[in-house]
Coordinates of C-alpha atoms and ligand atoms in Angstrom, one line a residue:
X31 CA -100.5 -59.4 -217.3
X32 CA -101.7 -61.6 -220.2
X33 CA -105.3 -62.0 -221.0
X34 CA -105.6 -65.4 -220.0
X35 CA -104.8 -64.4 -217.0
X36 CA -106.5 -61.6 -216.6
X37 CA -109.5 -63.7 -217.4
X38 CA -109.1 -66.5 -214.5
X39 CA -108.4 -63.4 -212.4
X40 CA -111.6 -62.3 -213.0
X41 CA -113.9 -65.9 -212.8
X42 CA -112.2 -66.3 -209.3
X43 CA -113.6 -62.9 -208.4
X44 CA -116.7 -63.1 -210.0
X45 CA -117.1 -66.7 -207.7
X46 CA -116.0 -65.1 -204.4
X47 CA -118.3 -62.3 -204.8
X48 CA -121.2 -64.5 -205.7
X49 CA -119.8 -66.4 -201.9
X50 CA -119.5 -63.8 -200.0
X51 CA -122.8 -62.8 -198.3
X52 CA -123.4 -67.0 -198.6
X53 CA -119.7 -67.9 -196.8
X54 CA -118.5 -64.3 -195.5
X55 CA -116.6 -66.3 -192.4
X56 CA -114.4 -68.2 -194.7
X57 CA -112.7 -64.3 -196.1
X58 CA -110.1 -62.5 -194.2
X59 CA -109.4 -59.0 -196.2
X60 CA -106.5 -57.3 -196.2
X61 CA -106.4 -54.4 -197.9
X62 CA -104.8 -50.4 -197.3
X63 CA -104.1 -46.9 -198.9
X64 CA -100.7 -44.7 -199.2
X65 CA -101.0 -42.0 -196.7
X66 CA -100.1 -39.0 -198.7
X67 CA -103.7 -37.0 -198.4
X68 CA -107.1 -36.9 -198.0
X69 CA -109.5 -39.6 -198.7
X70 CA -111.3 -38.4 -201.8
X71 CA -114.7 -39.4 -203.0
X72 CA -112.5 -41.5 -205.8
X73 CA -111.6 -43.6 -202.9
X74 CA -115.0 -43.7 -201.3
X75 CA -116.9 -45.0 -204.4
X76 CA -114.2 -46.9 -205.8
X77 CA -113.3 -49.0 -202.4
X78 CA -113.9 -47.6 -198.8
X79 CA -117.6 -48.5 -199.4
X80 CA -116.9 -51.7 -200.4
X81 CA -114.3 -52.4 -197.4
X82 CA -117.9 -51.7 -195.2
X83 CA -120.0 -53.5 -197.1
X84 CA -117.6 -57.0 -196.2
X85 CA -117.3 -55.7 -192.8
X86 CA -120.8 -55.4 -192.5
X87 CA -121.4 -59.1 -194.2
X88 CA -118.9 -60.4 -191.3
X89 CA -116.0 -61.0 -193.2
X90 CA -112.7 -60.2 -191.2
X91 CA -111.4 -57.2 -192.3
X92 CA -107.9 -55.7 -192.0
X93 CA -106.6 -52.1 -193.1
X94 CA -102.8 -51.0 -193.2
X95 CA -102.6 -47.5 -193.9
X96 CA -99.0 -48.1 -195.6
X97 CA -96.8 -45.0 -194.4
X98 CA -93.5 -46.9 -195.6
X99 CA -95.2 -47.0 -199.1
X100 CA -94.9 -43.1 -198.9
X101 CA -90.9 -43.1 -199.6
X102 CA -91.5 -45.8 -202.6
X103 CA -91.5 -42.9 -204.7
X104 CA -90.7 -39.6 -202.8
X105 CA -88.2 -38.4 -200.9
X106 CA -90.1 -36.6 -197.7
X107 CA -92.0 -38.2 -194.9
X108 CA -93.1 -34.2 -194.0
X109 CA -97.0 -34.4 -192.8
X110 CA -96.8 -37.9 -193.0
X111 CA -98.5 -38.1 -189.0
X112 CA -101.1 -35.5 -189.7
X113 CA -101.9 -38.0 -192.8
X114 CA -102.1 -40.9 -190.9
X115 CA -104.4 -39.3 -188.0
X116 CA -106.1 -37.7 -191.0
X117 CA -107.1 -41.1 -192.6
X118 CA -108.2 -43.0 -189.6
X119 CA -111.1 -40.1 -189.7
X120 CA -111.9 -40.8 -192.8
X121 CA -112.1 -44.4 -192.3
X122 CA -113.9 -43.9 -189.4
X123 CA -116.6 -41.6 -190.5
X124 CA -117.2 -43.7 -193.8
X125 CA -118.3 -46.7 -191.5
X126 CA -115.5 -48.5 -190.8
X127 CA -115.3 -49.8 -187.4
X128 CA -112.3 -50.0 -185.2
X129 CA -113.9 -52.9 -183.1
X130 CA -114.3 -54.8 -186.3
X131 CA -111.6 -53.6 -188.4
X132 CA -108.3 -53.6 -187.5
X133 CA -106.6 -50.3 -188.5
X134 CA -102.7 -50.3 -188.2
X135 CA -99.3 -48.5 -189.7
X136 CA -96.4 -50.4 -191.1
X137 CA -93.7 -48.6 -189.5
X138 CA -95.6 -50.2 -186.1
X139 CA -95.5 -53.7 -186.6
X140 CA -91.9 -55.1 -187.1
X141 CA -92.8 -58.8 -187.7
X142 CA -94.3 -58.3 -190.6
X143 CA -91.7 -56.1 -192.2
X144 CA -89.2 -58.7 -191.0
X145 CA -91.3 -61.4 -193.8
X146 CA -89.7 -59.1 -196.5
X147 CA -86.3 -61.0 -195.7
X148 CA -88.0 -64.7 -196.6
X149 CA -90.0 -63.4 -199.0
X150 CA -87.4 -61.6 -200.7
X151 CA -85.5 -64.4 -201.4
X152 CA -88.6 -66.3 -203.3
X153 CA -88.3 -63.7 -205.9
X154 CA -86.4 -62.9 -208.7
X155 CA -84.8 -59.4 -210.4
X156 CA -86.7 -60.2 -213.6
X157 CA -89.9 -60.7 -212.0
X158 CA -89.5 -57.6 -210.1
X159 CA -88.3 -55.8 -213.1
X160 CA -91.7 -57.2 -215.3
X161 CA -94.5 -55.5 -213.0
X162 CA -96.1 -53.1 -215.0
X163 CA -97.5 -51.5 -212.3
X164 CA -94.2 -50.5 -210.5
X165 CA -92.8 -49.5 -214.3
X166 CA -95.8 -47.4 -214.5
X167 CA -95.6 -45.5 -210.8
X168 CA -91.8 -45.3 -211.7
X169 CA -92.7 -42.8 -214.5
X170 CA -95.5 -41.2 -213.1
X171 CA -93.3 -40.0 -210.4
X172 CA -90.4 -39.0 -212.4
X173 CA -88.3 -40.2 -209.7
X174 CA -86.2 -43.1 -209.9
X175 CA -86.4 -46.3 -209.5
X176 CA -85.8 -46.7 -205.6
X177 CA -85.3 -50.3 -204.4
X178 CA -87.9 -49.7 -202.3
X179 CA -90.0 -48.9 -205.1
X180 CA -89.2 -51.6 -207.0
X181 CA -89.5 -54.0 -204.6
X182 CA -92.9 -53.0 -202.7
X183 CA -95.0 -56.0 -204.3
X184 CA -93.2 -57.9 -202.5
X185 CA -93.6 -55.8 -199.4
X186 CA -97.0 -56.0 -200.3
X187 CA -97.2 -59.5 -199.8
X188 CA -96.1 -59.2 -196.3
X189 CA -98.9 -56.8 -195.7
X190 CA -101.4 -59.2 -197.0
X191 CA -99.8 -63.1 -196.1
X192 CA -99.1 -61.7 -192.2
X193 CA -102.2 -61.7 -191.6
X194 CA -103.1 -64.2 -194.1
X195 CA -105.5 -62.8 -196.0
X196 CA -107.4 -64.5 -198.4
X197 CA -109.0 -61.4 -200.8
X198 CA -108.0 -58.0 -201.4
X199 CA -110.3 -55.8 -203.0
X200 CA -108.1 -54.8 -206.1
X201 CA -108.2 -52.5 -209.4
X202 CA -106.9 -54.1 -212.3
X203 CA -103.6 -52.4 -211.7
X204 CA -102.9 -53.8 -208.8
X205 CA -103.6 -57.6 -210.2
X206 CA -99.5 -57.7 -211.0
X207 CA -99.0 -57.0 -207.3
X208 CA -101.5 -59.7 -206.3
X209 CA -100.2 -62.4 -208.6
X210 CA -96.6 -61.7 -207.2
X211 CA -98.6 -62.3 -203.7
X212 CA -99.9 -65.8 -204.8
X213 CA -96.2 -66.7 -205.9
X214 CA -94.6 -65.9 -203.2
X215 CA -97.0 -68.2 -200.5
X216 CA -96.9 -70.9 -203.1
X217 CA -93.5 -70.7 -203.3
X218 CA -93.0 -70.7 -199.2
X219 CA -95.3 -73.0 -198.7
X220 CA -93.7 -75.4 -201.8
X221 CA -89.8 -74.9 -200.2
X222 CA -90.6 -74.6 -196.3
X223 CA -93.9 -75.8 -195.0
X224 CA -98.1 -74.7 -195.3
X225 CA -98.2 -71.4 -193.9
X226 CA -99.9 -69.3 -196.1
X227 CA -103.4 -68.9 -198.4
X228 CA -102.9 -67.7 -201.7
X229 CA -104.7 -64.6 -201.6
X230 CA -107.3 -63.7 -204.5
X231 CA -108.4 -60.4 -205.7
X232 CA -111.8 -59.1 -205.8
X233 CA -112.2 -57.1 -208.3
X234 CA -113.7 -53.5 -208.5
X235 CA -117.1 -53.6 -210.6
X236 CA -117.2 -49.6 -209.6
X237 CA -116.5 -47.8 -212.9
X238 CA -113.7 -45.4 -212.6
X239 CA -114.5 -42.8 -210.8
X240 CA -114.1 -39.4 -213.0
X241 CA -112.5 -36.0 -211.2
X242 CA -113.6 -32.8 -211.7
X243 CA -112.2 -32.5 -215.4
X244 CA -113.1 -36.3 -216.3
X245 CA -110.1 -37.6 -215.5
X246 CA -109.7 -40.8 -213.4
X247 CA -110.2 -38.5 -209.7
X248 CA -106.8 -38.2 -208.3
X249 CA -105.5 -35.9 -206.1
X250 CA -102.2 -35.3 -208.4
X251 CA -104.4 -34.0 -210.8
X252 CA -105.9 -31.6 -208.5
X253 CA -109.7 -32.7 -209.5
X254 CA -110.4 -34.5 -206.5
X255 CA -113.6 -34.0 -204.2
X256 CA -112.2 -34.6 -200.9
X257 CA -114.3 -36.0 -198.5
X258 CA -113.4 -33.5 -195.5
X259 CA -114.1 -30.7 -197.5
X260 CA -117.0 -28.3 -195.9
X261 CA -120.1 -28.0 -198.1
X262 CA -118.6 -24.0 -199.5
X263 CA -115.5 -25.2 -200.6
X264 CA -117.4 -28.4 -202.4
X265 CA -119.6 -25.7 -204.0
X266 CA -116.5 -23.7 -205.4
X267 CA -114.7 -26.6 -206.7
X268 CA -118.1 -27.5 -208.6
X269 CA -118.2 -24.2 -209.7
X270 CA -115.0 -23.3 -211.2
X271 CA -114.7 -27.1 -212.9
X272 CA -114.6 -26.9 -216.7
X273 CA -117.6 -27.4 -218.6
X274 CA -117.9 -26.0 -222.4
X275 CA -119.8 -24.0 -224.1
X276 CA -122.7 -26.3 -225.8
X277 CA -126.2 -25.0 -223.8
X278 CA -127.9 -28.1 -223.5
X279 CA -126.4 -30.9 -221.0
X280 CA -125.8 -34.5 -222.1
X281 CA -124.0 -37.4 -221.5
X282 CA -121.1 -37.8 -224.2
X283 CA -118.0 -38.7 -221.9
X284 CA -115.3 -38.9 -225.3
X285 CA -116.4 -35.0 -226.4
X286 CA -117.9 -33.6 -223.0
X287 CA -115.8 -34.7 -220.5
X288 CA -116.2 -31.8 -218.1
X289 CA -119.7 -32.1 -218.3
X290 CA -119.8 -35.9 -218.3
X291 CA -118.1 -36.0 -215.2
X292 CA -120.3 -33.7 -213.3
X293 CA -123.1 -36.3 -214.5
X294 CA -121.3 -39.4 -213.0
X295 CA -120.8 -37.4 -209.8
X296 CA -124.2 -36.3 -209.4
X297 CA -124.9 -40.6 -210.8
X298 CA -123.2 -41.8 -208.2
X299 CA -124.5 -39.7 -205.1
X300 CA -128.2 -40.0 -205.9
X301 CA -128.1 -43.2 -207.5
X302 CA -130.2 -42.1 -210.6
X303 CA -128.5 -42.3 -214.3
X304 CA -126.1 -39.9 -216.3
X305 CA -128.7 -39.8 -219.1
X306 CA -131.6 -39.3 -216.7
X307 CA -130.1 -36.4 -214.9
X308 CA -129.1 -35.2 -217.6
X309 CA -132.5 -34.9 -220.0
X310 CA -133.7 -33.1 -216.8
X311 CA -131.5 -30.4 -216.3
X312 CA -131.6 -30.3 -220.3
X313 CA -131.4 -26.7 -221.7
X314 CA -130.8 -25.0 -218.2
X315 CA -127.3 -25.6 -218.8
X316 CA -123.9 -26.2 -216.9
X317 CA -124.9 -23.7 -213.8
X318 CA -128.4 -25.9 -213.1
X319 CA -126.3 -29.2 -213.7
X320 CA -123.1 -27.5 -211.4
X321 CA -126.2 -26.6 -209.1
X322 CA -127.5 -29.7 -208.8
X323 CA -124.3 -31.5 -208.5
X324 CA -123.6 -29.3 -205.4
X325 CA -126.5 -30.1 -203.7
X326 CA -126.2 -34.2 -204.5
X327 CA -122.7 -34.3 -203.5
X328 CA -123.0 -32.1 -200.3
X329 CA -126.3 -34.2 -199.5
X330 CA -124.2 -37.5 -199.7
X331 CA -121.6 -36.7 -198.3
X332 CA -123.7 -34.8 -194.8
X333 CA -123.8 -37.9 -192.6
X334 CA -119.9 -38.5 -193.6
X335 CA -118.8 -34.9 -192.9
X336 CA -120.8 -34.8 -189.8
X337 CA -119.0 -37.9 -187.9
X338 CA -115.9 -36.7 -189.5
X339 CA -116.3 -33.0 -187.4
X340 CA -116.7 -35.2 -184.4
X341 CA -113.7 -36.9 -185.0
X342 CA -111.8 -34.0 -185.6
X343 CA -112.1 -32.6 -182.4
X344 CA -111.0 -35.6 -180.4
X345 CA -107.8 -37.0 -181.8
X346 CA -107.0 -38.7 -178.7
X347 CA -109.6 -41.0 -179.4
X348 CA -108.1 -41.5 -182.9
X349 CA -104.9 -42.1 -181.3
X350 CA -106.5 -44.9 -179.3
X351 CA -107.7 -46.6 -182.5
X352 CA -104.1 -46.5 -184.1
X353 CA -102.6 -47.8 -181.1
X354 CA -104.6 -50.7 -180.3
X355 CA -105.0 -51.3 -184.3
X356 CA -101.0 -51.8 -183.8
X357 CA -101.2 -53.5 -180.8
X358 CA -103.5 -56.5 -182.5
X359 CA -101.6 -56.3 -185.5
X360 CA -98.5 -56.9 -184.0
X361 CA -100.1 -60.2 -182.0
X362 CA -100.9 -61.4 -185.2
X363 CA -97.5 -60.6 -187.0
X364 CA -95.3 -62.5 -184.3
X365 CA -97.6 -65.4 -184.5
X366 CA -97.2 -65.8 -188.3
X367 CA -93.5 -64.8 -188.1
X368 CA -93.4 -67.7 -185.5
X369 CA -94.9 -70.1 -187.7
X370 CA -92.4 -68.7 -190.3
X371 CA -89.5 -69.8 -188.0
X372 CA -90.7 -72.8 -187.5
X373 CA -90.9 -73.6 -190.9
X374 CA -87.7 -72.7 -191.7
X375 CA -86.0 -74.9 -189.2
X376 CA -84.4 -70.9 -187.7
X377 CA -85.3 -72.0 -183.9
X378 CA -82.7 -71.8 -181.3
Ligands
LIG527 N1 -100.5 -50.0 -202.9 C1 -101.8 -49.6 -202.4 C2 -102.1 -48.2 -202.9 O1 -101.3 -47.5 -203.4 C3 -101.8 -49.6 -200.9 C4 -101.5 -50.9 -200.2 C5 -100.5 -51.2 -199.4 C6 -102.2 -52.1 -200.4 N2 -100.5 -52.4 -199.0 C7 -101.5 -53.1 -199.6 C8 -103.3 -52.5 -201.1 C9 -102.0 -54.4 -199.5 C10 -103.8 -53.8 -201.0 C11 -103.1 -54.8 -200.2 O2 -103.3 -47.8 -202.8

């Protein structure tokens, strides 16, 4: 994406945030997550917080936990129900709520896959071929290039223009996938009829969130605090992470990245600063600072875990949520794909 655009990407952002708690019943927000493990506290900080906070302000809030999204890239749907059940805790015990928040699956709401059709055809191979994003995945993976994969922007924008969303909390890398979004409603709405908003994305002002080595947290890496983790196994992952050998603890995230990590972990729990936390632990060394991490993390992450347990033991209830999240989903799909129909002249 060039910088220009990058830019205007980001003044749009920074003027819906500043409208949000002013104007929260003009925002509908679409947003979802790949269903292919835990929720990890990567997630958490970097946007399930934020999805509560615009629920919370009144702004109407949408979630698709994307389980077609899962064969983009691999070639196995194996656990793919437990992750699904799996992430509706999660949701749930982070604070979103089902009577707010409509939760729903993909594979569950065939209007809105049926969009892809349309919207397919508003698209070229070249545009498809440019996202960096999908280029990016593509070699992550080391799988190729499915058409599925290449083409889930577009899907993408069925997810968010179904239900007509209007902001997307976003990461820069998935601006590419939002812009394709915005083309594909002006486009419809250019060649057929008004249907659709162009959808902006809100940017994340969270910092990226470190794992346990100072990598960005991902659970390919395997230094990811999951959130359903009990408070033991959060205390041996702390442990064993890898610090160095310098005594005294500071804040150097380009030489100390273990340690620098543990610091923005322990930052973002207690809400005090790297440098701070750090000058106080001081000469006591990577066990106090692993020490104290433990504690802040397993201390943040109590009330969470606690609802989470309660979940855990009553999946029927979680069923519930998934099923009526796809029943008012699919409500709103037909209506748009309606409206779709209509503007295509396709009624019989
Ligand atoms: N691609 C997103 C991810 O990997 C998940 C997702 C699916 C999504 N559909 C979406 C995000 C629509 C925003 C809007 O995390």
């Amino acid at each position: 994406m060039s910088n220009d655009s990058f830019e205007a990407s980001q003044k749009r952002s920074n003027d819906i945030r500043a409208d949000l708690p002013v104007h929260p019943e003009k925002y509908l927000m679409l947003t979802g997550d790949r269903p292919t493990g835990r929720l990890h506290m990567g997630h958490y900080f970097g946007t399930i917080k934020e999805r509560v906070a615009l629920q919370n302000l009144g702004v109407t809030t949408r979630i698709v936990i994307a389980d077609y999204q899962v064969i983009t890239d691999r070639d196995t749907t194996e656990h793919i129900q437990d992750n699904v059940y799996n992430m509706v805790m999660d949701y749930l015990a982070c604070g979103i709520d089902p009577e707010k928040t409509i939760i729903f699956t993909h594979s569950a709401v065939p209007a809105l896959n049926q969009l892809m059709l349309p919207f397919l055809s508003l698209v070229s191979e070249a545009e498809l071929q440019r996202n960096p994003t999908v280029k990016s995945e593509m070699e992550a993976s080391g799988h190729t290039l499915t058409g599925l994969l290449l083409t889930y922007p577009v899907h993408q924008a069925c997810d968010i223009l179904f239900c007509k969303g209007n902001i997307v909390p976003v990461g820069k890398d998935q601006l590419p996938h939002i812009e394709q979004t915005r083309q594909i409603a002006r486009k419809f709405n250019e060649r057929y009829a008004q249907v659709f908003p162009e959808p902006e994305g809100v940017l994340n002002d969270a910092p990226e969130i470190p794992g346990l080595d100072g990598r960005k947290m991902s659970k390919s890496y395997g230094n990811a605090i999951s959130l359903c983790l009990t408070e033991e196994e959060t205390a041996k992952l702390i442990k064993k992470s890898k610090t160095d050998s310098e005594r005294s603890i500071t804040f150097d995230k380009e030489n100390r990245p273990g340690v620098s990590a543990l610091l923005t972990t322990a930052a973002l729990c207690t809400g005090r600063s790297e440098i701070e936390i750090a000058e106080e632990i001081g000469d006591a060394g990577a066990g106090a600072l692993k020490k104290y991490v433990t504690e802040s993390v397993n201390g943040y992450l109590a009330p969470i875990r606690e609802r989470r347990r309660g979940f855990e033991k009553d999946l029927d209830y979680i069923k519930d949520i998934i099923h009526d999240g796809n029943r008012r989903a699919n409500e709103i799909a037909d209506a748009t794909l309606e409206e779709v129909r209509q503007a295509m002249g396709m009624v019989y």
